[in-house]
Amino acid sequence: MKEIIVNDQSAKKYARKSFIAFIIFFVMIAFAFAGWKWLNNQPKDGAFGTGVQTPLRKVLNANEKIFSAGFDTGKRIKEYPVSMAASRVKVNGDVGMSEDFFDAAKWKLQVVKSTGDTLFISLDDIKKLPKTNVVFNFKCIEGWNQITSWSGVRFSDFVEHYGLSKETQMKYVGMKTPDEEYYVGIDMPSVLQHQTILCYEMNDKPLPMNQGYPLRLIIPVKYGVKHIKRIGTIFFDNNKPADYWAERGYDYYTGH
Ligand SMILES: Nc1nc2c(c(=O)[nH]1)N[C@H]1C(S)=C(S)[C@@H](COP(=O)(O)O)O[C@H]1N2
Ligand SMILES: [Mo]
């Protein structure tokens, strides 16, 4: 008889505990749902309803501050022997690569100076500058990576040769294709990093058309999205230049 009473009490206790647990569970679900609804109702930052919700963008921006504050221009990305470089290099992304606005014979790199003047620089002139080779693990945010070999002039050598020291005191570099369909904005320390090159060769041969002929950016501290193919114009700005993939919800900084 005694035992039954004890059992009865513990059963009551158990029922009360599970009732409380159920209430807590329900309240948590309600909060999670409210939070999710709130986040979804936040304005998005991209054009045409694309992009990420502003609170998420704030987190991305905070990440960026942490990354760029700790960014050391002396930082080097691992390099590999050229024998490890792939001979068949993946082709990815063809935005801004149409031939309509591009005439290989007439192409010149346009560099907009802070005075507003524009330099028109031929591929031959770029090839006269010191040549650098970089073999590194090229990473795309879609999840693939490949060890590849690229040659060209260091961006830092290029700006020095063309006397762009005033321009490089600005915070960002913008680059766009001749048809202005693809464009990137990059923080200055990353562009001036020693492995960043204005590239005109892949595996010691001129860039293939679909890989950015005549000139592309190779910037090992960044993911593939920033390695703009077929550069038409380079400019400098203290505000973030427009960036094709950032407008579509990706992180602006995309360093690794
Ligand atoms: N003009 C232009 N450059 C571009 C792209 C693009 O669509 N258009 N895609 C980028 C992306 S997402 C990647 S991963 C690399 C791929 O370079 P690859 O085609 O030489 O492999 O180019 C980058 N540069
Ligand atoms: Mo990519």
PDB file of C-alpha atoms and ligand atoms in Angstrom:
ATOM      1  CA  MET A   1       0.000   0.000   0.000  1.00  0.00           C
ATOM      2  CA  LYS A   2       2.773   2.399   0.977  1.00  0.00           C
ATOM      3  CA  GLU A   3       4.618   1.597  -2.162  1.00  0.00           C
ATOM      4  CA  ILE A   4       1.655   2.383  -4.341  1.00  0.00           C
ATOM      5  CA  ILE A   5       1.377   5.858  -2.737  1.00  0.00           C
ATOM      6  CA  VAL A   6       5.083   6.531  -3.425  1.00  0.00           C
ATOM      7  CA  ASN A   7       4.620   5.440  -6.993  1.00  0.00           C
ATOM      8  CA  ASP A   8       1.587   7.616  -7.313  1.00  0.00           C
ATOM      9  CA  GLN A   9       3.533  10.687  -6.092  1.00  0.00           C
ATOM     10  CA  SER A  10       6.450  10.079  -8.452  1.00  0.00           C
ATOM     11  CA  ALA A  11       4.033   9.648 -11.306  1.00  0.00           C
ATOM     12  CA  LYS A  12       2.511  13.051 -10.442  1.00  0.00           C
ATOM     13  CA  LYS A  13       5.980  14.612 -10.229  1.00  0.00           C
ATOM     14  CA  TYR A  14       6.850  13.081 -13.558  1.00  0.00           C
ATOM     15  CA  ALA A  15       3.686  14.403 -15.146  1.00  0.00           C
ATOM     16  CA  ARG A  16       4.396  17.913 -13.845  1.00  0.00           C
ATOM     17  CA  LYS A  17       7.998  17.789 -15.054  1.00  0.00           C
ATOM     18  CA  SER A  18       7.022  16.723 -18.513  1.00  0.00           C
ATOM     19  CA  PHE A  19       4.301  19.382 -18.578  1.00  0.00           C
ATOM     20  CA  ILE A  20       6.945  22.063 -17.757  1.00  0.00           C
ATOM     21  CA  ALA A  21       9.300  20.592 -20.336  1.00  0.00           C
ATOM     22  CA  PHE A  22       6.516  20.745 -22.885  1.00  0.00           C
ATOM     23  CA  ILE A  23       5.811  24.422 -22.072  1.00  0.00           C
ATOM     24  CA  ILE A  24       9.528  25.304 -22.380  1.00  0.00           C
ATOM     25  CA  PHE A  25       9.724  23.429 -25.664  1.00  0.00           C
ATOM     26  CA  PHE A  26       6.668  25.256 -26.977  1.00  0.00           C
ATOM     27  CA  VAL A  27       7.984  28.674 -25.904  1.00  0.00           C
ATOM     28  CA  MET A  28      11.325  27.947 -27.634  1.00  0.00           C
ATOM     29  CA  ILE A  29       9.567  26.978 -30.857  1.00  0.00           C
ATOM     30  CA  ALA A  30       7.508  30.177 -30.683  1.00  0.00           C
ATOM     31  CA  PHE A  31      10.652  32.282 -30.236  1.00  0.00           C
ATOM     32  CA  ALA A  32      12.489  30.522 -33.063  1.00  0.00           C
ATOM     33  CA  PHE A  33       9.503  31.026 -35.347  1.00  0.00           C
ATOM     34  CA  ALA A  34       9.161  34.709 -34.392  1.00  0.00           C
ATOM     35  CA  GLY A  35      12.896  35.231 -34.963  1.00  0.00           C
ATOM     36  CA  TRP A  36      12.753  33.532 -38.321  1.00  0.00           C
ATOM     37  CA  LYS A  37       9.724  35.642 -39.357  1.00  0.00           C
ATOM     38  CA  TRP A  38      11.471  38.807 -38.197  1.00  0.00           C
ATOM     39  CA  LEU A  39      14.604  37.981 -40.182  1.00  0.00           C
ATOM     40  CA  ASN A  40      12.605  37.184 -43.289  1.00  0.00           C
ATOM     41  CA  ASN A  41      10.781  40.496 -43.061  1.00  0.00           C
ATOM     42  CA  GLN A  42      14.019  42.454 -42.949  1.00  0.00           C
ATOM     43  CA  PRO A  43      14.880  44.334 -46.140  1.00  0.00           C
ATOM     44  CA  LYS A  44      17.385  42.641 -48.421  1.00  0.00           C
ATOM     45  CA  ASP A  45      20.467  44.537 -49.516  1.00  0.00           C
ATOM     46  CA  GLY A  46      20.796  43.412 -53.114  1.00  0.00           C
ATOM     47  CA  ALA A  47      19.148  44.741 -56.256  1.00  0.00           C
ATOM     48  CA  PHE A  48      15.863  43.197 -57.519  1.00  0.00           C
ATOM     49  CA  GLY A  49      15.007  41.519 -54.197  1.00  0.00           C
ATOM     50  CA  THR A  50      18.192  39.483 -54.259  1.00  0.00           C
ATOM     51  CA  GLY A  51      20.968  39.564 -51.679  1.00  0.00           C
ATOM     52  CA  VAL A  52      20.829  38.823 -47.989  1.00  0.00           C
ATOM     53  CA  GLN A  53      18.742  40.353 -45.210  1.00  0.00           C
ATOM     54  CA  THR A  54      20.320  43.413 -43.649  1.00  0.00           C
ATOM     55  CA  PRO A  55      20.950  41.811 -40.190  1.00  0.00           C
ATOM     56  CA  LEU A  56      22.844  38.971 -41.888  1.00  0.00           C
ATOM     57  CA  ARG A  57      24.776  41.501 -43.962  1.00  0.00           C
ATOM     58  CA  LYS A  58      25.741  43.211 -40.684  1.00  0.00           C
ATOM     59  CA  VAL A  59      27.290  39.948 -39.528  1.00  0.00           C
ATOM     60  CA  LEU A  60      29.124  39.610 -42.862  1.00  0.00           C
ATOM     61  CA  ASN A  61      30.365  43.188 -42.573  1.00  0.00           C
ATOM     62  CA  ALA A  62      31.556  42.538 -39.015  1.00  0.00           C
ATOM     63  CA  ASN A  63      33.408  39.468 -40.306  1.00  0.00           C
ATOM     64  CA  GLU A  64      34.964  41.614 -42.985  1.00  0.00           C
ATOM     65  CA  LYS A  65      36.204  44.139 -40.408  1.00  0.00           C
ATOM     66  CA  ILE A  66      37.820  41.352 -38.415  1.00  0.00           C
ATOM     67  CA  PHE A  67      39.419  39.906 -41.566  1.00  0.00           C
ATOM     68  CA  SER A  68      40.701  43.175 -42.966  1.00  0.00           C
ATOM     69  CA  ALA A  69      41.954  44.451 -39.604  1.00  0.00           C
ATOM     70  CA  GLY A  70      44.057  41.323 -39.281  1.00  0.00           C
ATOM     71  CA  PHE A  71      45.107  41.340 -42.910  1.00  0.00           C
ATOM     72  CA  ASP A  72      48.820  41.463 -43.368  1.00  0.00           C
ATOM     73  CA  THR A  73      50.032  42.477 -46.835  1.00  0.00           C
ATOM     74  CA  GLY A  74      53.063  40.309 -46.136  1.00  0.00           C
ATOM     75  CA  LYS A  75      50.822  37.257 -45.853  1.00  0.00           C
ATOM     76  CA  ARG A  76      51.604  34.644 -48.466  1.00  0.00           C
ATOM     77  CA  ILE A  77      49.346  31.993 -49.908  1.00  0.00           C
ATOM     78  CA  LYS A  78      51.001  28.577 -50.265  1.00  0.00           C
ATOM     79  CA  GLU A  79      52.714  28.056 -53.609  1.00  0.00           C
ATOM     80  CA  TYR A  80      53.415  24.760 -55.372  1.00  0.00           C
ATOM     81  CA  PRO A  81      56.056  23.496 -57.812  1.00  0.00           C
ATOM     82  CA  VAL A  82      55.003  24.193 -61.388  1.00  0.00           C
ATOM     83  CA  SER A  83      55.033  20.413 -62.052  1.00  0.00           C
ATOM     84  CA  MET A  84      51.920  20.160 -59.864  1.00  0.00           C
ATOM     85  CA  ALA A  85      49.919  22.621 -61.977  1.00  0.00           C
ATOM     86  CA  ALA A  86      46.950  21.217 -63.904  1.00  0.00           C
ATOM     87  CA  SER A  87      47.343  21.185 -67.683  1.00  0.00           C
ATOM     88  CA  ARG A  88      43.585  21.092 -68.248  1.00  0.00           C
ATOM     89  CA  VAL A  89      42.316  24.116 -66.352  1.00  0.00           C
ATOM     90  CA  LYS A  90      38.642  24.324 -65.538  1.00  0.00           C
ATOM     91  CA  VAL A  91      36.706  27.122 -67.268  1.00  0.00           C
ATOM     92  CA  ASN A  92      34.086  28.704 -65.040  1.00  0.00           C
ATOM     93  CA  GLY A  93      31.965  31.817 -65.510  1.00  0.00           C
ATOM     94  CA  ASP A  94      31.520  33.688 -68.779  1.00  0.00           C
ATOM     95  CA  VAL A  95      29.772  36.882 -67.683  1.00  0.00           C
ATOM     96  CA  GLY A  96      31.221  39.847 -69.556  1.00  0.00           C
ATOM     97  CA  MET A  97      33.087  37.605 -71.989  1.00  0.00           C
ATOM     98  CA  SER A  98      30.979  38.307 -75.075  1.00  0.00           C
ATOM     99  CA  GLU A  99      32.925  39.368 -78.133  1.00  0.00           C
ATOM    100  CA  ASP A 100      30.499  42.229 -78.907  1.00  0.00           C
ATOM    101  CA  PHE A 101      32.366  44.883 -76.958  1.00  0.00           C
ATOM    102  CA  PHE A 102      35.767  43.394 -77.440  1.00  0.00           C
ATOM    103  CA  ASP A 103      38.207  43.664 -80.322  1.00  0.00           C
ATOM    104  CA  ALA A 104      41.462  41.869 -79.465  1.00  0.00           C
ATOM    105  CA  ALA A 105      43.424  44.019 -81.944  1.00  0.00           C
ATOM    106  CA  LYS A 106      42.180  47.282 -80.443  1.00  0.00           C
ATOM    107  CA  TRP A 107      42.114  46.306 -76.756  1.00  0.00           C
ATOM    108  CA  LYS A 108      43.921  48.553 -74.332  1.00  0.00           C
ATOM    109  CA  LEU A 109      43.758  48.472 -70.566  1.00  0.00           C
ATOM    110  CA  GLN A 110      42.107  51.645 -69.285  1.00  0.00           C
ATOM    111  CA  VAL A 111      43.297  52.961 -65.929  1.00  0.00           C
ATOM    112  CA  VAL A 112      41.320  55.859 -64.501  1.00  0.00           C
ATOM    113  CA  LYS A 113      43.533  58.148 -62.465  1.00  0.00           C
ATOM    114  CA  SER A 114      42.423  60.214 -59.468  1.00  0.00           C
ATOM    115  CA  THR A 115      42.717  63.325 -61.647  1.00  0.00           C
ATOM    116  CA  GLY A 116      40.058  61.865 -63.944  1.00  0.00           C
ATOM    117  CA  ASP A 117      42.584  61.252 -66.741  1.00  0.00           C
ATOM    118  CA  THR A 118      42.617  57.791 -68.266  1.00  0.00           C
ATOM    119  CA  LEU A 119      45.728  55.829 -69.216  1.00  0.00           C
ATOM    120  CA  PHE A 120      45.423  53.489 -72.216  1.00  0.00           C
ATOM    121  CA  ILE A 121      47.986  50.712 -71.863  1.00  0.00           C
ATOM    122  CA  SER A 122      48.705  48.053 -74.494  1.00  0.00           C
ATOM    123  CA  LEU A 123      49.387  44.393 -73.763  1.00  0.00           C
ATOM    124  CA  ASP A 124      52.894  44.810 -75.211  1.00  0.00           C
ATOM    125  CA  ASP A 125      53.634  47.552 -72.685  1.00  0.00           C
ATOM    126  CA  ILE A 126      52.351  45.382 -69.838  1.00  0.00           C
ATOM    127  CA  LYS A 127      54.583  42.516 -71.041  1.00  0.00           C
ATOM    128  CA  LYS A 128      57.641  44.789 -70.795  1.00  0.00           C
ATOM    129  CA  LEU A 129      57.231  44.970 -67.007  1.00  0.00           C
ATOM    130  CA  PRO A 130      58.881  42.352 -64.724  1.00  0.00           C
ATOM    131  CA  LYS A 131      57.148  38.974 -65.108  1.00  0.00           C
ATOM    132  CA  THR A 132      56.066  36.929 -62.095  1.00  0.00           C
ATOM    133  CA  ASN A 133      54.770  33.360 -61.976  1.00  0.00           C
ATOM    134  CA  VAL A 134      52.417  32.096 -59.281  1.00  0.00           C
ATOM    135  CA  VAL A 135      51.337  28.464 -58.829  1.00  0.00           C
ATOM    136  CA  PHE A 136      48.668  28.152 -56.177  1.00  0.00           C
ATOM    137  CA  ASN A 137      45.468  26.342 -55.264  1.00  0.00           C
ATOM    138  CA  PHE A 138      42.702  28.272 -57.059  1.00  0.00           C
ATOM    139  CA  LYS A 139      39.489  28.043 -55.012  1.00  0.00           C
ATOM    140  CA  CYS A 140      35.960  28.670 -56.220  1.00  0.00           C
ATOM    141  CA  ILE A 141      33.130  29.260 -53.725  1.00  0.00           C
ATOM    142  CA  GLU A 142      31.137  26.617 -55.605  1.00  0.00           C
ATOM    143  CA  GLY A 143      33.392  24.096 -53.896  1.00  0.00           C
ATOM    144  CA  TRP A 144      36.062  23.100 -56.406  1.00  0.00           C
ATOM    145  CA  ASN A 145      39.760  23.917 -56.309  1.00  0.00           C
ATOM    146  CA  GLN A 146      42.684  23.309 -58.631  1.00  0.00           C
ATOM    147  CA  ILE A 147      46.443  23.952 -58.551  1.00  0.00           C
ATOM    148  CA  THR A 148      47.123  26.227 -61.516  1.00  0.00           C
ATOM    149  CA  SER A 149      50.006  28.259 -62.945  1.00  0.00           C
ATOM    150  CA  TRP A 150      49.670  31.912 -63.975  1.00  0.00           C
ATOM    151  CA  SER A 151      52.103  34.632 -65.091  1.00  0.00           C
ATOM    152  CA  GLY A 152      51.967  38.370 -65.439  1.00  0.00           C
ATOM    153  CA  VAL A 153      53.056  41.537 -63.723  1.00  0.00           C
ATOM    154  CA  ARG A 154      52.602  42.057 -59.999  1.00  0.00           C
ATOM    155  CA  PHE A 155      49.878  44.637 -59.429  1.00  0.00           C
ATOM    156  CA  SER A 156      52.255  46.401 -57.004  1.00  0.00           C
ATOM    157  CA  ASP A 157      54.962  46.607 -59.740  1.00  0.00           C
ATOM    158  CA  PHE A 158      52.377  47.840 -62.232  1.00  0.00           C
ATOM    159  CA  VAL A 159      51.146  50.737 -60.062  1.00  0.00           C
ATOM    160  CA  GLU A 160      54.703  51.674 -59.196  1.00  0.00           C
ATOM    161  CA  HIS A 161      55.733  51.767 -62.853  1.00  0.00           C
ATOM    162  CA  TYR A 162      52.749  53.923 -63.824  1.00  0.00           C
ATOM    163  CA  GLY A 163      53.144  56.271 -60.865  1.00  0.00           C
ATOM    164  CA  LEU A 164      49.812  55.427 -59.254  1.00  0.00           C
ATOM    165  CA  SER A 165      50.891  56.032 -55.651  1.00  0.00           C
ATOM    166  CA  LYS A 166      48.164  58.606 -55.046  1.00  0.00           C
ATOM    167  CA  GLU A 167      45.563  56.167 -56.319  1.00  0.00           C
ATOM    168  CA  THR A 168      46.790  53.289 -54.141  1.00  0.00           C
ATOM    169  CA  GLN A 169      46.232  55.392 -51.038  1.00  0.00           C
ATOM    170  CA  MET A 170      42.527  54.871 -51.634  1.00  0.00           C
ATOM    171  CA  LYS A 171      40.678  52.013 -49.984  1.00  0.00           C
ATOM    172  CA  TYR A 172      39.467  49.997 -52.958  1.00  0.00           C
ATOM    173  CA  VAL A 173      40.208  49.010 -56.519  1.00  0.00           C
ATOM    174  CA  GLY A 174      37.387  48.434 -58.998  1.00  0.00           C
ATOM    175  CA  MET A 175      37.758  46.435 -62.210  1.00  0.00           C
ATOM    176  CA  LYS A 176      35.267  45.766 -64.992  1.00  0.00           C
ATOM    177  CA  THR A 177      35.103  43.897 -68.279  1.00  0.00           C
ATOM    178  CA  PRO A 178      35.066  45.911 -71.555  1.00  0.00           C
ATOM    179  CA  ASP A 179      31.263  45.405 -71.797  1.00  0.00           C
ATOM    180  CA  GLU A 180      30.889  46.252 -68.054  1.00  0.00           C
ATOM    181  CA  GLU A 181      28.838  43.089 -67.467  1.00  0.00           C
ATOM    182  CA  TYR A 182      31.218  41.620 -64.872  1.00  0.00           C
ATOM    183  CA  TYR A 183      32.845  43.774 -62.236  1.00  0.00           C
ATOM    184  CA  VAL A 184      34.659  43.397 -58.929  1.00  0.00           C
ATOM    185  CA  GLY A 185      35.595  45.603 -56.008  1.00  0.00           C
ATOM    186  CA  ILE A 186      38.616  44.648 -53.921  1.00  0.00           C
ATOM    187  CA  ASP A 187      40.216  46.093 -50.784  1.00  0.00           C
ATOM    188  CA  MET A 188      43.580  47.758 -51.451  1.00  0.00           C
ATOM    189  CA  PRO A 189      45.771  45.597 -49.129  1.00  0.00           C
ATOM    190  CA  SER A 190      44.686  42.460 -51.021  1.00  0.00           C
ATOM    191  CA  VAL A 191      45.332  44.011 -54.443  1.00  0.00           C
ATOM    192  CA  LEU A 192      48.788  45.175 -53.367  1.00  0.00           C
ATOM    193  CA  GLN A 193      49.658  41.794 -51.822  1.00  0.00           C
ATOM    194  CA  HIS A 194      52.723  40.358 -53.565  1.00  0.00           C
ATOM    195  CA  GLN A 195      51.014  37.376 -55.191  1.00  0.00           C
ATOM    196  CA  THR A 196      48.357  39.473 -56.930  1.00  0.00           C
ATOM    197  CA  ILE A 197      49.117  39.734 -60.645  1.00  0.00           C
ATOM    198  CA  LEU A 198      47.699  41.277 -63.795  1.00  0.00           C
ATOM    199  CA  CYS A 199      47.921  37.990 -65.633  1.00  0.00           C
ATOM    200  CA  TYR A 200      48.395  37.378 -69.378  1.00  0.00           C
ATOM    201  CA  GLU A 201      49.653  33.777 -69.349  1.00  0.00           C
ATOM    202  CA  MET A 202      48.369  30.434 -68.121  1.00  0.00           C
ATOM    203  CA  ASN A 203      50.817  27.485 -68.212  1.00  0.00           C
ATOM    204  CA  ASP A 204      53.321  29.785 -69.992  1.00  0.00           C
ATOM    205  CA  LYS A 205      50.966  30.409 -72.928  1.00  0.00           C
ATOM    206  CA  PRO A 206      48.784  33.441 -73.685  1.00  0.00           C
ATOM    207  CA  LEU A 207      45.465  33.248 -71.816  1.00  0.00           C
ATOM    208  CA  PRO A 208      42.820  31.325 -73.767  1.00  0.00           C
ATOM    209  CA  MET A 209      39.855  33.518 -74.825  1.00  0.00           C
ATOM    210  CA  ASN A 210      37.474  31.922 -72.321  1.00  0.00           C
ATOM    211  CA  GLN A 211      39.969  32.371 -69.492  1.00  0.00           C
ATOM    212  CA  GLY A 212      40.295  36.083 -69.856  1.00  0.00           C
ATOM    213  CA  TYR A 213      42.401  36.957 -72.888  1.00  0.00           C
ATOM    214  CA  PRO A 214      44.178  39.387 -73.002  1.00  0.00           C
ATOM    215  CA  LEU A 215      44.398  40.219 -69.285  1.00  0.00           C
ATOM    216  CA  ARG A 216      42.810  38.905 -66.100  1.00  0.00           C
ATOM    217  CA  LEU A 217      43.344  39.301 -62.399  1.00  0.00           C
ATOM    218  CA  ILE A 218      44.956  36.542 -60.343  1.00  0.00           C
ATOM    219  CA  ILE A 219      44.568  37.290 -56.648  1.00  0.00           C
ATOM    220  CA  PRO A 220      45.408  34.182 -54.581  1.00  0.00           C
ATOM    221  CA  VAL A 221      44.217  35.684 -51.256  1.00  0.00           C
ATOM    222  CA  LYS A 222      40.672  35.687 -52.682  1.00  0.00           C
ATOM    223  CA  TYR A 223      38.181  33.133 -53.939  1.00  0.00           C
ATOM    224  CA  GLY A 224      37.655  32.704 -57.703  1.00  0.00           C
ATOM    225  CA  VAL A 225      34.879  35.312 -57.987  1.00  0.00           C
ATOM    226  CA  LYS A 226      37.392  38.149 -57.648  1.00  0.00           C
ATOM    227  CA  HIS A 227      39.741  36.807 -60.353  1.00  0.00           C
ATOM    228  CA  ILE A 228      38.046  38.879 -63.049  1.00  0.00           C
ATOM    229  CA  LYS A 229      38.669  37.699 -66.602  1.00  0.00           C
ATOM    230  CA  ARG A 230      39.182  40.130 -69.522  1.00  0.00           C
ATOM    231  CA  ILE A 231      39.796  43.361 -67.643  1.00  0.00           C
ATOM    232  CA  GLY A 232      38.708  46.488 -69.527  1.00  0.00           C
ATOM    233  CA  THR A 233      38.963  49.211 -66.908  1.00  0.00           C
ATOM    234  CA  ILE A 234      40.682  49.648 -63.556  1.00  0.00           C
ATOM    235  CA  PHE A 235      39.732  52.467 -61.182  1.00  0.00           C
ATOM    236  CA  PHE A 236      40.320  53.460 -57.569  1.00  0.00           C
ATOM    237  CA  ASP A 237      37.828  54.540 -54.922  1.00  0.00           C
ATOM    238  CA  ASN A 238      37.407  55.149 -51.204  1.00  0.00           C
ATOM    239  CA  ASN A 239      33.907  53.674 -51.405  1.00  0.00           C
ATOM    240  CA  LYS A 240      33.255  50.034 -52.211  1.00  0.00           C
ATOM    241  CA  PRO A 241      33.067  49.672 -55.997  1.00  0.00           C
ATOM    242  CA  ALA A 242      30.148  47.644 -57.352  1.00  0.00           C
ATOM    243  CA  ASP A 243      30.768  43.915 -57.205  1.00  0.00           C
ATOM    244  CA  TYR A 244      28.830  41.424 -59.333  1.00  0.00           C
ATOM    245  CA  TRP A 245      28.649  38.563 -56.835  1.00  0.00           C
ATOM    246  CA  ALA A 246      28.312  40.773 -53.740  1.00  0.00           C
ATOM    247  CA  GLU A 247      25.167  42.191 -55.396  1.00  0.00           C
ATOM    248  CA  ARG A 248      23.907  38.613 -55.597  1.00  0.00           C
ATOM    249  CA  GLY A 249      24.345  37.887 -51.909  1.00  0.00           C
ATOM    250  CA  TYR A 250      27.937  36.718 -51.586  1.00  0.00           C
ATOM    251  CA  ASP A 251      30.348  38.184 -49.070  1.00  0.00           C
ATOM    252  CA  TYR A 252      32.105  41.275 -50.484  1.00  0.00           C
ATOM    253  CA  TYR A 253      35.478  40.445 -49.004  1.00  0.00           C
ATOM    254  CA  THR A 254      35.619  36.720 -49.933  1.00  0.00           C
ATOM    255  CA  GLY A 255      39.133  36.205 -48.595  1.00  0.00           C
ATOM    256  CA  HIS A 256      40.479  32.925 -47.344  1.00  0.00           C
TER     257      HIS A 256
HETATM  258  N1  LIG B   1      34.621  38.178 -66.680  1.00  0.00           N
HETATM  259  C1  LIG B   1      34.405  37.190 -65.790  1.00  0.00           C
HETATM  260  N2  LIG B   1      35.371  36.860 -64.918  1.00  0.00           N
HETATM  261  C2  LIG B   1      35.157  35.865 -64.014  1.00  0.00           C
HETATM  262  C3  LIG B   1      33.921  35.169 -63.957  1.00  0.00           C
HETATM  263  C4  LIG B   1      32.916  35.547 -64.885  1.00  0.00           C
HETATM  264  O1  LIG B   1      31.794  35.005 -64.935  1.00  0.00           O
HETATM  265  N3  LIG B   1      33.198  36.546 -65.797  1.00  0.00           N
HETATM  266  N4  LIG B   1      33.735  34.160 -63.024  1.00  0.00           N
HETATM  267  C5  LIG B   1      34.631  34.132 -61.854  1.00  0.00           C
HETATM  268  C6  LIG B   1      34.590  32.874 -61.142  1.00  0.00           C
HETATM  269  S1  LIG B   1      33.212  32.549 -60.199  1.00  0.00           S
HETATM  270  C7  LIG B   1      35.645  31.986 -61.136  1.00  0.00           C
HETATM  271  S2  LIG B   1      35.666  30.610 -60.163  1.00  0.00           S
HETATM  272  C8  LIG B   1      36.822  32.218 -62.000  1.00  0.00           C
HETATM  273  C9  LIG B   1      37.079  31.017 -62.891  1.00  0.00           C
HETATM  274  O2  LIG B   1      38.215  31.190 -63.682  1.00  0.00           O
HETATM  275  P1  LIG B   1      38.524  30.123 -64.810  1.00  0.00           P
HETATM  276  O3  LIG B   1      37.378  30.139 -65.795  1.00  0.00           O
HETATM  277  O4  LIG B   1      39.823  30.507 -65.435  1.00  0.00           O
HETATM  278  O5  LIG B   1      38.600  28.782 -64.116  1.00  0.00           O
HETATM  279  O6  LIG B   1      36.671  33.356 -62.824  1.00  0.00           O
HETATM  280  C10 LIG B   1      36.073  34.462 -62.217  1.00  0.00           C
HETATM  281  N5  LIG B   1      36.160  35.561 -63.140  1.00  0.00           N
HETATM  282 MO    MO B   2      33.834  30.835 -58.779  1.00  0.00          MO
END
